């Protein structure tokens, strides 16, 4: 499993995860009202938190993605991305299990349009979760790295 | 090591929270911090025979669409009310309430008021129009109704149970 520590491999993983998150946050940043409605459709957050979540979430995605790609606060960014992915996976799974008709919610149409798409998204998120986890454990804290050098 | 991770997380979250709230203040599309979503799914006072419900107006000035119960929906159906199905044409084609008209929300919402009025010109502004979509978790019945109400239609009813419930009850459908 030595290749996991290969810095180019890790760089590619960072680009994939960061790129996906930047792509994902773009639409949400452009239309936060619709994003808030999409969150509401998932019905997993109390109403009072929905808009605050919709306001902060896209920026959290953006900031962690940019940091991850640039290599700033890599571990912190990877950690937060792991947390977000777990939240995504749980909410998608419960929506899928409860048979929520989010396809007809239509606000999330661009991302989730059918039941099969929800499954695809879950798989996608699990893949990203594994990738981010590798980044997290292979990114040594800076102090330790300096000592080694 | 643990402390540095925590520090990074605090910095990341702070930057995101700061950016989020700042941009939301600057942005032309800003959203309120707290919004009441509960009324969206509340069944409004029923249009009973005894008294005609009082029209409510939204703060934008149009008549607020009313969420109605299945019994009232069926009654309106029997009385020949117009039914508008807001789902995409492909879904509409797989089955819909008998006689319903397909006005997909996705396209309708972006039309100008004139275009909306053109689409709806066959219908009476003062007679019930029932907006519905796929099922109970479906939001476009609500949004489509609001779009039509904004265009000046005063008797918008929302049937949240949607095609799913209607079909399960064995009421008239067609493909």
PDB file of C-alpha atoms in Angstrom, chain A residues 29-34 36-37 40-41 43 47-52 54-56 59-64 67 72-80 98-107 109-110 113 136 141-144, chain B residues 1-2 4-5 7-9 11-24 27 29-41 86-88 91 105-106 109 133-143 164:
ATOM      1  CA  UNK A  29     -23.892  29.765  -4.076  1.00  0.00           C
ATOM      2  CA  UNK A  30     -25.774  31.059  -7.094  1.00  0.00           C
ATOM      3  CA  UNK A  31     -29.143  30.204  -5.690  1.00  0.00           C
ATOM      4  CA  UNK A  32     -29.247  29.883  -1.956  1.00  0.00           C
ATOM      5  CA  UNK A  33     -32.997  30.177  -1.820  1.00  0.00           C
ATOM      6  CA  UNK A  34     -33.395  27.042  -3.894  1.00  0.00           C
ATOM      7  CA  UNK A  36     -32.526  26.138   1.308  1.00  0.00           C
ATOM      8  CA  UNK A  37     -35.653  24.632  -0.200  1.00  0.00           C
ATOM      9  CA  UNK A  40     -36.073  21.592   3.530  1.00  0.00           C
ATOM     10  CA  UNK A  41     -37.155  18.836   1.139  1.00  0.00           C
ATOM     11  CA  UNK A  43     -36.726  16.981   6.040  1.00  0.00           C
ATOM     12  CA  UNK A  47     -36.860  24.664  10.225  1.00  0.00           C
ATOM     13  CA  UNK A  48     -34.929  27.277  12.222  1.00  0.00           C
ATOM     14  CA  UNK A  49     -31.594  25.859  11.076  1.00  0.00           C
ATOM     15  CA  UNK A  50     -32.408  25.433   7.406  1.00  0.00           C
ATOM     16  CA  UNK A  51     -31.465  28.904   6.184  1.00  0.00           C
ATOM     17  CA  UNK A  52     -28.399  29.219   8.389  1.00  0.00           C
ATOM     18  CA  UNK A  54     -27.944  27.068   3.483  1.00  0.00           C
ATOM     19  CA  UNK A  55     -25.947  30.245   4.099  1.00  0.00           C
ATOM     20  CA  UNK A  56     -22.851  28.633   5.630  1.00  0.00           C
ATOM     21  CA  UNK A  59     -18.894  28.454   1.827  1.00  0.00           C
ATOM     22  CA  UNK A  60     -17.700  25.639   4.031  1.00  0.00           C
ATOM     23  CA  UNK A  61     -17.529  23.482   0.901  1.00  0.00           C
ATOM     24  CA  UNK A  62     -15.723  26.202  -1.008  1.00  0.00           C
ATOM     25  CA  UNK A  63     -13.223  27.019   1.721  1.00  0.00           C
ATOM     26  CA  UNK A  64     -12.349  23.398   2.494  1.00  0.00           C
ATOM     27  CA  UNK A  67      -7.645  24.784   1.125  1.00  0.00           C
ATOM     28  CA  UNK A  72      -3.377  24.830   3.352  1.00  0.00           C
ATOM     29  CA  UNK A  73      -4.770  23.300   6.564  1.00  0.00           C
ATOM     30  CA  UNK A  74      -4.948  20.028   4.709  1.00  0.00           C
ATOM     31  CA  UNK A  75      -5.864  17.897   7.698  1.00  0.00           C
ATOM     32  CA  UNK A  76      -8.480  20.285   9.003  1.00  0.00           C
ATOM     33  CA  UNK A  77     -10.013  20.613   5.543  1.00  0.00           C
ATOM     34  CA  UNK A  78      -9.977  16.858   4.983  1.00  0.00           C
ATOM     35  CA  UNK A  79     -11.554  16.355   8.396  1.00  0.00           C
ATOM     36  CA  UNK A  80     -14.370  18.823   7.678  1.00  0.00           C
ATOM     37  CA  UNK A  98     -38.141   6.928   3.399  1.00  0.00           C
ATOM     38  CA  UNK A  99     -38.929   7.092  -0.268  1.00  0.00           C
ATOM     39  CA  UNK A 100     -39.031  10.881  -0.243  1.00  0.00           C
ATOM     40  CA  UNK A 101     -40.134  12.053  -3.623  1.00  0.00           C
ATOM     41  CA  UNK A 102     -37.287  14.498  -3.979  1.00  0.00           C
ATOM     42  CA  UNK A 103     -37.404  13.906  -7.696  1.00  0.00           C
ATOM     43  CA  UNK A 104     -40.596  15.905  -7.628  1.00  0.00           C
ATOM     44  CA  UNK A 105     -39.110  18.455  -5.238  1.00  0.00           C
ATOM     45  CA  UNK A 106     -37.564  19.622  -8.467  1.00  0.00           C
ATOM     46  CA  UNK A 107     -35.197  22.065  -6.842  1.00  0.00           C
ATOM     47  CA  UNK A 109     -33.421  18.334  -9.995  1.00  0.00           C
ATOM     48  CA  UNK A 110     -29.974  19.168 -11.259  1.00  0.00           C
ATOM     49  CA  UNK A 113     -33.617  13.630 -10.129  1.00  0.00           C
ATOM     50  CA  UNK A 136      -6.445  12.791   5.998  1.00  0.00           C
ATOM     51  CA  UNK A 141       0.853  17.380  10.780  1.00  0.00           C
ATOM     52  CA  UNK A 142       3.257  20.108   9.648  1.00  0.00           C
ATOM     53  CA  UNK A 143       5.443  20.061  12.753  1.00  0.00           C
ATOM     54  CA  UNK A 144       6.133  16.364  12.425  1.00  0.00           C
TER      55      UNK A 144
ATOM     56  CA  UNK B   1      -0.999  17.165  17.013  1.00  0.00           C
ATOM     57  CA  UNK B   2      -4.632  17.036  18.089  1.00  0.00           C
ATOM     58  CA  UNK B   4      -3.294  21.740  15.608  1.00  0.00           C
ATOM     59  CA  UNK B   5      -6.122  19.830  13.940  1.00  0.00           C
ATOM     60  CA  UNK B   7      -7.080  24.876  15.422  1.00  0.00           C
ATOM     61  CA  UNK B   8      -7.333  24.240  11.698  1.00  0.00           C
ATOM     62  CA  UNK B   9     -10.975  23.235  12.033  1.00  0.00           C
ATOM     63  CA  UNK B  11     -10.111  28.561  11.460  1.00  0.00           C
ATOM     64  CA  UNK B  12     -11.879  26.835   8.561  1.00  0.00           C
ATOM     65  CA  UNK B  13     -15.299  27.003  10.189  1.00  0.00           C
ATOM     66  CA  UNK B  14     -14.812  30.632  11.242  1.00  0.00           C
ATOM     67  CA  UNK B  15     -13.758  31.686   7.740  1.00  0.00           C
ATOM     68  CA  UNK B  16     -16.770  29.869   6.240  1.00  0.00           C
ATOM     69  CA  UNK B  17     -19.249  31.310   8.731  1.00  0.00           C
ATOM     70  CA  UNK B  18     -17.816  34.794   8.220  1.00  0.00           C
ATOM     71  CA  UNK B  19     -17.907  34.488   4.415  1.00  0.00           C
ATOM     72  CA  UNK B  20     -21.388  32.991   4.458  1.00  0.00           C
ATOM     73  CA  UNK B  21     -22.988  35.672   6.577  1.00  0.00           C
ATOM     74  CA  UNK B  22     -21.075  38.537   4.969  1.00  0.00           C
ATOM     75  CA  UNK B  23     -21.929  37.412   1.451  1.00  0.00           C
ATOM     76  CA  UNK B  24     -25.529  36.903   2.477  1.00  0.00           C
ATOM     77  CA  UNK B  27     -25.812  39.448  -2.003  1.00  0.00           C
ATOM     78  CA  UNK B  29     -30.370  37.181  -3.467  1.00  0.00           C
ATOM     79  CA  UNK B  30     -30.014  37.197   0.280  1.00  0.00           C
ATOM     80  CA  UNK B  31     -32.203  34.906   2.339  1.00  0.00           C
ATOM     81  CA  UNK B  32     -33.560  35.507   5.850  1.00  0.00           C
ATOM     82  CA  UNK B  33     -31.637  33.809   8.650  1.00  0.00           C
ATOM     83  CA  UNK B  34     -34.735  32.073   9.888  1.00  0.00           C
ATOM     84  CA  UNK B  35     -37.680  31.241   7.738  1.00  0.00           C
ATOM     85  CA  UNK B  36     -40.948  29.622   8.644  1.00  0.00           C
ATOM     86  CA  UNK B  37     -41.469  26.579   6.492  1.00  0.00           C
ATOM     87  CA  UNK B  38     -44.191  25.018   8.609  1.00  0.00           C
ATOM     88  CA  UNK B  39     -47.133  26.729   6.954  1.00  0.00           C
ATOM     89  CA  UNK B  40     -46.278  25.216   3.585  1.00  0.00           C
ATOM     90  CA  UNK B  41     -47.797  21.887   4.491  1.00  0.00           C
ATOM     91  CA  UNK B  86     -46.861  20.677 -12.383  1.00  0.00           C
ATOM     92  CA  UNK B  87     -44.647  17.685 -13.121  1.00  0.00           C
ATOM     93  CA  UNK B  88     -42.405  17.339 -16.171  1.00  0.00           C
ATOM     94  CA  UNK B  91     -43.977  12.059 -15.569  1.00  0.00           C
ATOM     95  CA  UNK B 105     -43.366  24.176 -13.073  1.00  0.00           C
ATOM     96  CA  UNK B 106     -39.786  24.090 -14.231  1.00  0.00           C
ATOM     97  CA  UNK B 109     -41.670  29.649 -13.347  1.00  0.00           C
ATOM     98  CA  UNK B 133     -47.924  17.067  -8.525  1.00  0.00           C
ATOM     99  CA  UNK B 134     -46.475  13.659  -7.738  1.00  0.00           C
ATOM    100  CA  UNK B 135     -47.196  13.116  -4.094  1.00  0.00           C
ATOM    101  CA  UNK B 136     -47.091  14.278  -0.529  1.00  0.00           C
ATOM    102  CA  UNK B 137     -43.414  15.103  -0.486  1.00  0.00           C
ATOM    103  CA  UNK B 138     -43.743  17.036  -3.694  1.00  0.00           C
ATOM    104  CA  UNK B 139     -43.173  20.748  -3.494  1.00  0.00           C
ATOM    105  CA  UNK B 140     -43.982  21.933  -6.963  1.00  0.00           C
ATOM    106  CA  UNK B 141     -47.738  21.807  -6.397  1.00  0.00           C
ATOM    107  CA  UNK B 142     -47.197  24.637  -3.921  1.00  0.00           C
ATOM    108  CA  UNK B 143     -44.761  26.598  -6.041  1.00  0.00           C
ATOM    109  CA  UNK B 164     -50.008   9.340  -5.663  1.00  0.00           C
TER     110      UNK B 164
END
